[in-house]
Short mmCIF file of C-alpha atoms in Angstrom, two decimals:
data_model
loop_
_atom_site.label_atom_id
_atom_site.label_comp_id
_atom_site.label_asym_id
_atom_site.label_seq_id
_atom_site.Cartn_x
_atom_site.Cartn_y
_atom_site.Cartn_z
CA UNK A 618 16.22 -41.08 -13.85
CA UNK A 619 19.68 -42.49 -14.52
CA UNK A 620 21.92 -42.23 -17.56
CA UNK A 621 21.68 -44.69 -20.41
CA UNK A 622 24.51 -46.82 -19.02
CA UNK A 623 22.78 -47.11 -15.65
CA UNK A 624 25.20 -44.88 -13.77
CA UNK A 625 23.90 -41.96 -11.68
CA UNK A 626 23.63 -38.60 -13.42
CA UNK A 627 25.96 -35.82 -12.32
CA UNK A 628 24.37 -32.37 -11.97
CA UNK A 629 25.62 -29.43 -14.00
CA UNK A 630 25.91 -27.29 -10.87
CA UNK A 631 26.56 -27.85 -7.22
CA UNK A 632 23.97 -25.15 -6.37
CA UNK A 633 21.21 -23.39 -8.29
CA UNK A 634 20.02 -20.14 -6.70
CA UNK A 635 16.53 -19.10 -7.77
CA UNK A 636 16.24 -15.32 -7.70
CA UNK A 637 18.75 -12.56 -8.42
CA UNK A 638 17.48 -9.99 -5.97
CA UNK A 639 19.42 -9.11 -2.84
CA UNK A 640 18.54 -12.55 -1.43
CA UNK A 641 20.05 -14.43 -4.36
CA UNK A 642 23.07 -12.14 -4.44
CA UNK A 643 23.63 -12.67 -0.71
CA UNK A 644 23.35 -16.43 -1.18
CA UNK A 645 25.95 -16.34 -3.96
CA UNK A 646 28.38 -14.41 -1.76
CA UNK A 647 27.79 -16.86 1.12
CA UNK A 648 28.65 -19.81 -1.14
CA UNK A 649 31.85 -18.18 -2.36
CA UNK A 650 32.90 -17.42 1.21
CA UNK A 651 32.88 -21.15 2.03
CA UNK A 652 34.70 -22.05 -1.19
CA UNK A 653 31.81 -23.17 -3.40
CA UNK A 654 32.17 -21.84 -6.93
CA UNK A 655 30.06 -24.12 -9.12
CA UNK A 656 26.71 -22.36 -8.86
CA UNK A 657 24.27 -20.42 -11.02
CA UNK A 658 21.87 -17.59 -10.15
CA UNK A 659 18.61 -17.76 -12.12
CA UNK A 660 16.06 -14.96 -12.50
CA UNK A 661 13.12 -14.10 -14.75
CA UNK A 662 14.14 -10.45 -14.99
CA UNK A 663 16.82 -9.17 -17.37
CA UNK A 664 18.72 -7.45 -14.55
CA UNK A 665 19.49 -8.11 -10.91
CA UNK A 666 17.76 -6.37 -8.04
CA UNK A 667 14.55 -8.33 -7.53
CA UNK A 668 11.92 -6.18 -5.88
CA UNK A 669 14.05 -3.07 -6.44
CA UNK A 670 14.03 -3.79 -10.17
CA UNK A 671 10.32 -4.67 -10.35
CA UNK A 672 9.00 -1.79 -8.23
CA UNK A 673 9.48 1.48 -10.10
CA UNK A 674 6.29 3.31 -9.16
CA UNK A 675 6.51 7.07 -8.48
CA UNK A 676 8.17 7.79 -5.14
CA UNK A 677 9.51 4.27 -4.51
CA UNK A 678 12.21 4.36 -1.84
CA UNK A 679 13.63 2.22 0.91
CA UNK A 680 12.02 2.68 4.34
CA UNK A 681 15.18 1.62 6.16
CA UNK A 682 17.97 4.23 6.45
CA UNK A 683 20.38 3.89 3.54
CA UNK A 684 23.54 3.57 5.69
CA UNK A 685 21.90 0.51 7.27
CA UNK A 686 20.42 -1.04 4.13
CA UNK A 687 23.55 -2.67 2.75
CA UNK A 688 25.51 -5.87 3.18
CA UNK A 689 28.07 -6.15 5.96
CA UNK A 690 30.64 -7.45 3.47
CA UNK A 691 30.13 -4.50 1.12
CA UNK A 692 28.83 -1.35 2.83
CA UNK A 693 28.10 1.55 0.53
CA UNK A 694 29.53 4.93 1.44
CA UNK A 695 27.68 7.10 -1.07
CA UNK A 696 23.90 7.70 -0.98
CA UNK A 697 21.87 10.54 -2.43
CA UNK A 698 19.45 10.57 0.50
CA UNK A 699 19.14 9.12 4.01
CA UNK A 700 16.28 6.99 2.60
CA UNK A 701 17.50 6.16 -0.89
CA UNK A 702 15.20 5.92 -3.92
CA UNK A 703 14.55 2.45 -5.28
CA UNK A 704 16.69 2.87 -8.40
CA UNK A 705 19.68 3.56 -6.17
CA UNK A 706 19.17 0.28 -4.31
CA UNK A 707 19.01 -1.53 -7.66
CA UNK A 708 22.30 0.11 -8.67
CA UNK A 709 23.78 -1.06 -5.37
CA UNK A 710 22.74 -4.63 -6.25
CA UNK A 711 24.63 -4.28 -9.55
CA UNK A 712 27.68 -2.98 -7.65
CA UNK A 713 27.66 -5.99 -5.32
CA UNK A 714 27.39 -8.41 -8.24
CA UNK A 715 30.43 -6.83 -9.90
CA UNK A 716 32.62 -6.44 -6.83
CA UNK A 717 31.84 -9.94 -5.54
CA UNK A 718 32.52 -11.55 -8.92
CA UNK A 719 29.02 -12.88 -9.49
CA UNK A 720 28.40 -11.52 -12.99
CA UNK A 721 29.49 -14.77 -14.67
CA UNK A 722 27.16 -16.75 -12.39
CA UNK A 723 24.01 -15.04 -13.65
CA UNK A 724 21.44 -16.66 -15.93
CA UNK A 725 18.82 -13.98 -16.48
CA UNK A 726 15.71 -13.55 -18.58
CA UNK A 727 14.04 -16.91 -17.92
CA UNK A 728 12.79 -17.74 -14.46
CA UNK A 729 12.03 -21.05 -12.80
CA UNK A 730 8.57 -22.57 -13.30
CA UNK A 731 9.08 -25.93 -11.56
CA UNK A 732 11.51 -27.79 -9.35
CA UNK A 733 11.63 -31.59 -9.03
CA UNK A 734 13.92 -33.61 -6.79
CA UNK A 735 15.38 -36.58 -8.65
CA UNK A 736 15.56 -39.24 -5.93
CA UNK A 737 17.50 -41.68 -8.08
CA UNK A 738 20.34 -39.22 -8.56
CA UNK A 739 20.02 -36.93 -5.53
CA UNK A 740 19.73 -33.75 -7.56
CA UNK A 741 17.24 -31.07 -8.46
CA UNK A 742 15.82 -30.52 -11.93
CA UNK A 743 14.70 -26.92 -12.34
CA UNK A 744 12.57 -26.16 -15.38
CA UNK A 745 12.84 -22.62 -16.76
CA UNK A 746 10.31 -20.49 -18.62
CA UNK A 747 12.08 -21.15 -21.92
CA UNK A 748 11.87 -24.93 -21.44
CA UNK A 749 15.48 -25.47 -20.42
CA UNK A 750 16.19 -27.76 -17.48
CA UNK A 751 18.95 -26.88 -15.04
CA UNK A 752 20.32 -29.68 -12.85
CA UNK A 753 21.92 -28.95 -9.49
CA UNK A 754 22.83 -30.97 -6.41
CA UNK A 755 21.28 -28.29 -4.19
CA UNK A 756 18.83 -25.43 -4.70
CA UNK A 757 18.46 -22.20 -2.73
CA UNK A 758 15.10 -20.49 -3.15
CA UNK A 759 15.74 -16.76 -3.02
CA UNK A 760 12.43 -15.52 -4.40
CA UNK A 761 11.51 -12.68 -2.06
CA UNK A 762 8.43 -12.51 0.10
CA UNK A 763 7.23 -9.34 -1.67
CA UNK A 764 7.26 -10.83 -5.14
CA UNK A 765 3.81 -11.99 -6.24
CA UNK A 766 1.42 -9.03 -6.81
CA UNK A 767 -1.87 -9.22 -4.94
CA UNK A 768 -4.35 -8.11 -7.59
CA UNK A 769 -7.69 -7.44 -5.91
CA UNK A 770 -10.62 -9.69 -6.77
CA UNK A 771 -13.21 -7.00 -7.41
CA UNK A 772 -16.34 -7.68 -9.48
CA UNK A 773 -16.10 -6.06 -12.90
CA UNK A 774 -12.34 -5.55 -12.84
CA UNK A 775 -12.02 -7.34 -16.18
CA UNK A 776 -14.61 -5.01 -17.72
CA UNK A 777 -12.76 -1.79 -16.91
CA UNK A 778 -11.57 -0.21 -20.17
CA UNK A 779 -9.23 2.44 -18.78
CA UNK A 780 -5.60 1.94 -17.77
CA UNK A 781 -5.16 -0.42 -14.82
CA UNK A 782 -1.88 -1.50 -13.28
CA UNK A 783 -0.47 -2.98 -10.10
CA UNK A 784 2.05 -0.72 -8.38
CA UNK A 785 4.78 -3.37 -8.75
CA UNK A 786 4.31 -3.54 -12.52
CA UNK A 787 4.36 0.16 -13.35
CA UNK A 788 3.89 1.09 -17.00
CA UNK A 789 6.12 4.10 -17.63
CA UNK A 790 4.82 4.47 -21.18
CA UNK A 791 1.46 5.64 -19.85
CA UNK A 792 1.25 9.40 -19.26
CA UNK A 793 -1.05 10.00 -16.29
CA UNK A 794 -0.49 13.77 -16.15
CA UNK A 795 -3.80 15.64 -16.07
CA UNK A 796 -5.79 12.40 -15.80
CA UNK A 797 -8.40 11.21 -13.32
CA UNK A 798 -6.70 8.54 -11.24
CA UNK A 799 -7.86 6.13 -8.53
CA UNK A 800 -5.56 4.40 -6.08
CA UNK A 801 -6.84 1.27 -4.34
CA UNK A 802 -4.98 0.70 -1.09
CA UNK A 803 -3.21 2.77 1.55
CA UNK A 804 -0.27 0.60 2.57
CA UNK A 805 3.46 1.27 2.46
CA UNK A 806 3.54 1.47 -1.35
CA UNK A 807 0.54 3.76 -1.61
CA UNK A 808 1.86 6.29 0.91
CA UNK A 809 4.95 6.74 -1.28
CA UNK A 810 3.08 6.92 -4.60
CA UNK A 811 0.03 9.00 -3.62
CA UNK A 812 1.87 12.31 -2.95
CA UNK A 813 3.76 11.96 -6.23
CA UNK A 814 0.62 11.23 -8.24
CA UNK A 815 -1.33 14.07 -6.60
CA UNK A 816 1.10 16.63 -7.96
CA UNK A 817 0.51 15.63 -11.59
CA UNK A 818 -3.05 14.36 -11.99
CA UNK A 819 -6.21 16.44 -12.32
CA UNK A 820 -8.10 14.37 -9.78
CA UNK A 821 -6.90 11.66 -7.38
CA UNK A 822 -9.31 9.43 -5.45
CA UNK A 823 -7.84 7.14 -2.81
CA UNK A 824 -9.88 4.10 -1.75
CA UNK A 825 -8.95 3.20 1.81
CA UNK A 826 -9.97 -0.03 3.52
CA UNK A 827 -7.90 0.50 6.67
CA UNK A 828 -5.88 3.53 7.70
CA UNK A 829 -2.16 3.12 8.35
CA UNK A 830 0.05 4.14 11.29
CA UNK A 831 2.59 6.68 10.04
CA UNK A 832 5.53 8.37 11.70
CA UNK A 833 7.51 11.36 10.38
CA UNK A 834 10.33 10.47 8.02
CA UNK A 835 13.74 11.88 9.00
CA UNK A 836 14.85 12.11 5.37
CA UNK A 837 17.44 14.52 3.98
CA UNK A 838 20.08 14.70 1.22
CA UNK A 839 23.26 12.98 2.33
CA UNK A 840 25.66 15.31 0.54
CA UNK A 841 29.45 15.05 0.21
CA UNK A 842 30.19 15.72 3.90
CA UNK A 843 27.99 12.95 5.33
CA UNK A 844 29.00 10.52 2.61
CA UNK A 845 32.61 11.38 3.27
CA UNK A 846 32.18 10.61 6.95
CA UNK A 847 30.58 7.26 6.07
CA UNK A 848 33.57 6.45 3.91
CA UNK A 849 35.60 5.98 7.12
CA UNK A 850 35.20 2.19 7.63
CA UNK A 851 35.18 2.02 11.46
CA UNK A 852 32.47 4.68 11.64
CA UNK A 853 30.60 3.13 8.75
CA UNK A 854 30.38 -0.26 10.46
CA UNK A 855 29.41 1.38 13.76
CA UNK A 856 26.59 3.33 12.11
CA UNK A 857 25.37 0.18 10.40
CA UNK A 858 25.40 -1.83 13.63
CA UNK A 859 23.68 0.82 15.74
CA UNK A 860 21.19 1.51 12.95
CA UNK A 861 20.25 -2.14 12.61
CA UNK A 862 19.70 -2.40 16.35
CA UNK A 863 17.48 0.68 16.27
CA UNK A 864 15.44 -0.59 13.33
CA UNK A 865 15.02 -4.00 14.97
CA UNK A 866 13.82 -2.36 18.18
CA UNK A 867 11.44 -0.08 16.30
CA UNK A 868 9.91 -2.77 14.12
CA UNK A 869 10.37 -5.98 16.04
CA UNK A 870 10.43 -5.39 19.77
CA UNK A 871 6.74 -6.11 20.18
CA UNK A 872 7.05 -9.33 18.21
CA UNK A 873 10.10 -10.54 20.10
CA UNK A 874 8.74 -9.88 23.57
CA UNK A 875 5.03 -10.40 23.93
CA UNK A 876 4.89 -12.43 27.14
CA UNK A 877 3.30 -9.56 29.10
CA UNK A 878 0.11 -8.42 27.30
CA UNK A 879 -0.47 -5.61 29.82
CA UNK A 880 3.05 -4.21 29.41
CA UNK A 881 2.87 -4.63 25.65
CA UNK A 882 -0.47 -2.82 25.54
CA UNK A 883 0.95 0.08 27.54
CA UNK A 884 3.91 0.38 25.20
CA UNK A 885 1.66 0.29 22.15
CA UNK A 886 -0.51 2.96 23.72
CA UNK A 887 2.45 5.29 24.12
CA UNK A 888 3.45 4.77 20.49
CA UNK A 889 -0.11 5.35 19.29
CA UNK A 890 -0.39 8.59 21.27
CA UNK A 891 2.76 9.91 19.66
CA UNK A 892 1.60 9.00 16.14
CA UNK A 893 -1.82 10.54 16.71
CA UNK A 894 -0.09 13.73 17.82
CA UNK A 895 1.89 13.71 14.58
CA UNK A 896 -1.33 13.24 12.60
CA UNK A 897 -2.85 16.23 14.44
CA UNK A 898 0.03 18.45 13.31
CA UNK A 899 -0.66 17.46 9.70
CA UNK A 900 -4.48 17.38 9.57
CA UNK A 901 -6.69 19.83 11.46
CA UNK A 902 -10.02 18.76 9.93
CA UNK A 903 -11.51 16.44 12.62
CA UNK A 904 -13.48 14.29 10.16
CA UNK A 905 -10.54 13.78 7.83
CA UNK A 906 -8.31 13.06 10.81
CA UNK A 907 -10.78 10.46 12.03
CA UNK A 908 -10.72 8.70 8.66
CA UNK A 909 -6.91 8.64 8.67
CA UNK A 910 -6.69 7.20 12.20
CA UNK A 911 -6.24 3.38 12.28
CA UNK A 912 -8.80 1.32 14.17
CA UNK A 913 -6.25 -1.37 15.08
CA UNK A 914 -3.25 -1.41 17.41
CA UNK A 915 0.12 -0.01 16.40
CA UNK A 916 2.37 -2.80 15.13
CA UNK A 917 -0.40 -4.99 13.70
CA UNK A 918 0.98 -4.01 10.32
CA UNK A 919 4.46 -2.88 9.45
CA UNK A 920 4.49 0.84 10.43
CA UNK A 921 5.43 3.38 7.78
CA UNK A 922 7.05 6.78 7.57
CA UNK A 923 6.19 9.83 5.49
CA UNK A 924 6.41 13.59 5.68
CA UNK A 925 3.84 14.42 2.98
CA UNK A 926 1.24 11.62 2.90
CA UNK A 927 -1.25 13.15 5.34
CA UNK A 928 -1.08 16.67 3.89
CA UNK A 929 -1.74 15.30 0.42
CA UNK A 930 -5.35 14.75 1.46
CA UNK A 931 -5.77 18.49 2.09
CA UNK A 932 -5.19 19.22 -1.60
CA UNK A 933 -8.31 20.29 -3.53
CA UNK A 934 -7.75 17.59 -6.19
CA UNK A 935 -7.52 14.66 -3.72
CA UNK A 936 -10.39 12.68 -2.21
CA UNK A 937 -10.19 10.03 0.51
CA UNK A 938 -12.95 7.43 0.08
CA UNK A 939 -13.59 5.05 2.96
CA UNK A 940 -16.73 3.42 1.55
CA UNK A 941 -15.86 -0.06 0.32
CA UNK A 942 -15.61 -0.80 -3.40
CA UNK A 943 -18.66 -2.60 -4.75
CA UNK A 944 -17.56 -3.12 -8.35
CA UNK A 945 -15.72 -1.72 -11.33
CA UNK A 946 -17.55 -0.58 -14.44
CA UNK A 947 -16.10 -0.08 -17.93
CA UNK A 948 -15.34 3.54 -17.00
CA UNK A 949 -14.88 3.70 -13.24
CA UNK A 950 -15.57 2.45 -9.72
CA UNK A 951 -18.84 2.10 -7.82
CA UNK A 952 -18.51 2.37 -4.04
CA UNK A 953 -20.85 0.93 -1.40
CA UNK A 954 -22.76 4.23 -1.16
CA UNK A 955 -23.88 3.69 -4.76
CA UNK A 956 -21.80 6.49 -6.25
CA UNK A 957 -19.86 5.85 -9.44
CA UNK A 958 -16.69 7.80 -10.09
CA UNK A 959 -15.08 7.73 -13.52
CA UNK A 960 -11.32 7.30 -13.93
CA UNK A 961 -8.77 7.22 -16.71
CA UNK A 962 -6.41 5.07 -14.65
CA UNK A 963 -6.73 2.72 -11.66
CA UNK A 964 -3.65 1.86 -9.58
CA UNK A 965 -3.81 -1.29 -7.44
CA UNK A 966 -1.47 -0.56 -4.52
CA UNK A 967 -2.70 -3.74 -2.89
CA UNK A 968 0.52 -5.42 -1.83
CA UNK A 969 1.67 -8.95 -2.39
CA UNK A 970 0.67 -12.57 -1.81
CA UNK A 971 2.61 -13.55 1.31
CA UNK A 972 2.53 -17.08 2.74
CA UNK A 973 -0.49 -17.96 0.61
CA UNK A 974 -1.26 -21.15 -1.28
CA UNK A 975 -0.06 -21.07 -4.86
CA UNK A 976 2.15 -18.02 -4.32
CA UNK A 977 4.64 -19.14 -1.66
CA UNK A 978 6.39 -20.72 -3.47
CA UNK A 979 5.28 -19.11 -6.75
CA UNK A 980 5.75 -22.34 -8.72
CA UNK A 981 5.43 -26.07 -7.85
CA UNK A 982 8.32 -27.73 -6.02
CA UNK A 983 8.26 -31.53 -5.70
CA UNK A 984 10.28 -33.28 -3.01
CA UNK A 985 10.42 -36.90 -1.86
CA UNK A 986 7.61 -39.09 -3.12
CA UNK A 987 6.31 -36.30 -5.33
CA UNK A 988 5.25 -34.20 -2.32
CA UNK A 989 4.57 -30.63 -3.48
CA UNK A 990 5.78 -27.93 -1.09
CA UNK A 991 2.85 -25.52 -1.48
CA UNK A 992 0.32 -28.32 -0.98
CA UNK A 993 2.26 -29.60 2.04
CA UNK A 994 2.21 -26.16 3.64
CA UNK A 995 -1.47 -25.70 2.81
CA UNK A 996 -2.35 -29.00 4.52
CA UNK A 997 0.12 -28.80 7.42
CA UNK A 998 0.65 -25.03 7.93
CA UNK A 999 3.66 -23.02 6.81
CA UNK A 1000 6.80 -24.16 8.62
CA UNK A 1001 10.56 -24.44 8.10
CA UNK A 1002 13.55 -25.09 10.35
CA UNK A 1003 15.11 -21.67 11.09
CA UNK A 1004 13.02 -20.50 8.14
CA UNK A 1005 15.42 -22.38 5.84
CA UNK A 1006 14.75 -26.14 5.54
CA UNK A 1007 11.74 -28.46 5.34
CA UNK A 1008 11.74 -32.26 5.89
CA UNK A 1009 11.11 -34.35 2.76
CA UNK A 1010 12.69 -31.63 0.63
CA UNK A 1011 16.36 -32.64 0.67
CA UNK A 1012 19.13 -30.47 -0.73
CA UNK A 1013 16.74 -27.49 -0.71
CA UNK A 1014 17.05 -24.25 1.25
CA UNK A 1015 15.10 -21.02 1.54
CA UNK A 1016 16.25 -17.46 2.12
CA UNK A 1017 12.84 -16.11 3.19
CA UNK A 1018 10.94 -19.14 4.45
CA UNK A 1019 8.24 -19.37 7.13
CA UNK A 1020 9.37 -17.95 10.50
CA UNK A 1021 12.63 -16.68 8.99
CA UNK A 1022 12.24 -12.90 9.14
CA UNK A 1023 12.83 -11.15 12.45
CA UNK A 1024 11.35 -7.69 11.66
CA UNK A 1025 13.90 -5.05 10.81
CA UNK A 1026 16.10 -4.68 7.76
CA UNK A 1027 15.95 -7.60 5.32
CA UNK A 1028 19.73 -7.53 4.90
CA UNK A 1029 20.58 -9.27 8.22
CA UNK A 1030 17.92 -11.88 7.36
CA UNK A 1031 19.54 -12.56 3.99
CA UNK A 1032 23.00 -12.85 5.50
CA UNK A 1033 21.72 -15.17 8.26
CA UNK A 1034 19.78 -17.66 6.14
CA UNK A 1035 22.41 -17.58 3.37
CA UNK A 1036 25.09 -18.48 5.93
CA UNK A 1037 22.86 -21.33 7.17
CA UNK A 1038 22.43 -22.81 3.68
CA UNK A 1039 26.11 -22.40 2.77
CA UNK A 1040 27.22 -24.07 6.00
CA UNK A 1041 25.05 -27.15 5.39
CA UNK A 1042 26.05 -27.47 1.73
CA UNK A 1043 29.74 -27.17 2.58
CA UNK A 1044 29.37 -29.81 5.29
CA UNK A 1045 27.67 -32.14 2.79
CA UNK A 1046 30.66 -31.69 0.49
CA UNK A 1047 33.08 -32.37 3.33
CA UNK A 1048 31.29 -35.61 4.20
CA UNK A 1049 30.95 -36.64 0.57
CA UNK A 1050 27.17 -36.71 1.01
CA UNK A 1051 24.91 -36.50 -2.02
CA UNK A 1052 21.80 -35.87 0.07
CA UNK A 1053 21.17 -33.69 3.12
CA UNK A 1054 17.80 -33.27 4.81
CA UNK A 1055 16.74 -31.58 8.02
CA UNK A 1056 15.57 -34.09 10.60
CA UNK A 1057 11.94 -34.06 11.63
CA UNK A 1058 12.43 -33.62 15.38
CA UNK A 1059 14.54 -30.41 15.37
CA UNK A 1060 12.31 -29.01 12.63
CA UNK A 1061 9.16 -29.69 14.65
CA UNK A 1062 10.77 -28.31 17.79
CA UNK A 1063 11.62 -25.04 16.05
CA UNK A 1064 8.14 -24.75 14.54
CA UNK A 1065 6.47 -25.34 17.92
CA UNK A 1066 8.72 -22.75 19.58
CA UNK A 1067 8.03 -20.09 16.96
CA UNK A 1068 4.30 -20.81 16.84
CA UNK A 1069 3.99 -20.58 20.63
CA UNK A 1070 5.93 -17.31 20.69
CA UNK A 1071 3.95 -15.83 17.82
CA UNK A 1072 0.64 -16.53 19.50
CA UNK A 1073 1.85 -14.56 22.54
CA UNK A 1074 2.74 -11.44 20.56
CA UNK A 1075 0.45 -8.45 20.24
CA UNK A 1076 -0.59 -9.66 16.79
CA UNK A 1077 -2.75 -12.24 18.53
CA UNK A 1078 -3.27 -10.70 21.98
CA UNK A 1079 -4.10 -7.11 20.94
CA UNK A 1080 -6.71 -7.71 18.24
CA UNK A 1081 -4.58 -7.67 15.09
CA UNK A 1082 -6.25 -10.70 13.50
CA UNK A 1083 -8.95 -8.50 11.93
CA UNK A 1084 -6.52 -5.83 10.67
CA UNK A 1085 -5.81 -7.58 7.34
CA UNK A 1086 -2.11 -7.73 8.15
CA UNK A 1087 0.14 -9.85 5.98
CA UNK A 1088 1.91 -10.91 9.17
CA UNK A 1089 -1.02 -13.31 9.71
CA UNK A 1090 -1.83 -15.65 6.84
CA UNK A 1091 -5.05 -17.34 5.74
CA UNK A 1092 -4.40 -20.20 8.18
CA UNK A 1093 -4.40 -17.82 11.12
CA UNK A 1094 -0.64 -18.21 11.70
CA UNK A 1095 2.08 -15.58 11.99
CA UNK A 1096 4.29 -17.42 9.50
CA UNK A 1097 5.58 -14.28 7.76
CA UNK A 1098 7.71 -13.23 10.71
CA UNK A 1099 10.07 -14.71 13.26
CA UNK A 1100 9.08 -13.63 16.80
CA UNK A 1101 12.64 -13.00 17.90
CA UNK A 1102 15.35 -10.40 17.84
CA UNK A 1103 17.59 -10.22 14.80
CA UNK A 1104 20.49 -11.09 17.09
CA UNK A 1105 18.88 -14.45 17.84
CA UNK A 1106 18.14 -14.94 14.14
CA UNK A 1107 21.78 -14.17 13.33
CA UNK A 1108 23.20 -16.47 16.02
CA UNK A 1109 20.96 -19.50 15.52
CA UNK A 1110 21.43 -19.56 11.77
CA UNK A 1111 25.19 -19.74 12.23
CA UNK A 1112 25.46 -22.02 15.27
CA UNK A 1113 22.70 -24.62 14.89
CA UNK A 1114 23.88 -28.23 15.47
CA UNK A 1115 24.90 -29.79 12.18
CA UNK A 1116 23.45 -33.01 13.55
CA UNK A 1117 20.04 -31.46 13.07
CA UNK A 1118 20.58 -32.56 9.48
CA UNK A 1119 20.82 -36.09 8.07
CA UNK A 1120 23.69 -36.55 5.62
CA UNK A 1121 23.56 -39.61 3.35
CA UNK A 1122 25.63 -41.09 0.56
CA UNK A 1123 22.99 -42.70 -1.61
CA UNK A 1124 24.79 -42.16 -4.88
CA UNK A 1125 28.08 -43.67 -3.75
CA UNK A 1126 26.24 -46.72 -2.44
CA UNK A 1127 24.29 -47.00 -5.68
CA UNK A 1128 27.45 -46.74 -7.75
CA UNK A 1129 29.04 -49.55 -5.74
CA UNK A 1130 25.96 -51.72 -6.26
CA UNK A 1131 25.95 -51.05 -10.01
CA UNK A 1132 29.66 -51.80 -10.31
CA UNK A 1133 29.24 -55.04 -8.37
CA UNK A 1134 26.32 -56.07 -10.57
CA UNK A 1135 28.26 -55.36 -13.77
CA UNK A 1136 31.48 -57.10 -12.66
CA UNK A 1137 32.25 -60.46 -14.38
CA UNK A 1138 31.45 -63.53 -12.32
CA UNK A 1139 34.39 -65.49 -10.90
CA UNK A 1140 34.42 -69.08 -9.77
CA UNK A 1141 35.61 -70.02 -6.32
CA UNK A 1142 38.70 -72.13 -5.81
#
């Protein structure tokens, strides 16, 4: 689509960032650091914070130590606890927006519902929920991986007449005190919410499909002394660096180095023995302990930490139900053993849609020739160069794309992929290019390398495929993680060859052609 006079259309923004969570905030900072100021950050929510704004269920907290869970360019020196509550992380997001001068870049309250690449003008047209269309030369998709709620498809769920909610859409107007409550799911969200709910409800029934590996949580109030120590910048940066290394080793070592199945199995066995010993200290009832012991290898799912989850099941008002759910009725849940239990409230702590068709991305994105990104991934498997760029989708970048996330804290991921996108966009500006697209060969080479590595990790060699882990998607691929260290993720996203991208000047050529066509004819002499 060109303007009425035939000249190419100029976009309103150089960059549109979709998502105002920590990913979108990090992308905005990365753009400013390379001198790009004409950008907008779009989000459906009325405030920044993303998942830390959406998730407000009882007990929500970060499972990465607070001194580690902050940006390198703006470390925070004051935390209430070693593992901060979710609302504190959301406040930190607000602090970063203000200190980094991003407040005027925000466009909140109406999220993106479609993105279309305008090939005639080398720009993106992003349609918002309110019908507005934002035009930008480049787009950065910063919608987080834990964004689209995974509501279980259980027969009869629409017939249930009590209160039902997903954990990521908590209704604080509903008073559950003294009520009969069911929780479906026992993942990372559930283990935080269940102890909190158990203290206030009359009866809590937890429906468990698979048990979860849990380690003790070294949590404690930070206090003025510890926060004062962290306020000393050299020590603060040292703690952050060492902490990130420790988290990466704890969460990602098995994914980064899986070339020796026997050695990996031995290491997993040691970890499992330690976690089973911890479970024994919490639960002495052999049958209950058996139910709470996972039947899959450690590391198949993201491990969790808690000091009170196991003991919650020893309370007289808490039941652990391992029979599968058959259906919901208007008043309760029927399990596979035929028993119906009545509930006033049902909580779906069932996680999110990760690397699934129709949810990653959560809205249609059309690239060259009308190719839709979700359909492309569904037909060709999820893939992206360094987790950031996809061929046939020029001027588009991702913060949390396929094979982007090396397990650990999400903050180093955000800083890595944001730096990647900012570097390419700045180079396009320097070259005067209106279009930039990752080349097919380096993209395919990266995908093949990550896929080969992933298939050698314990996820595929130690029987994790049947564990219902979100690390493995419906295509049987480990697209939700990058089988590498975070150091490699950091380095490659900053030092990839710029020639892995194709820079073109379609608009300038088109302008020249239009000017030549409109020039008055002259006769030769």
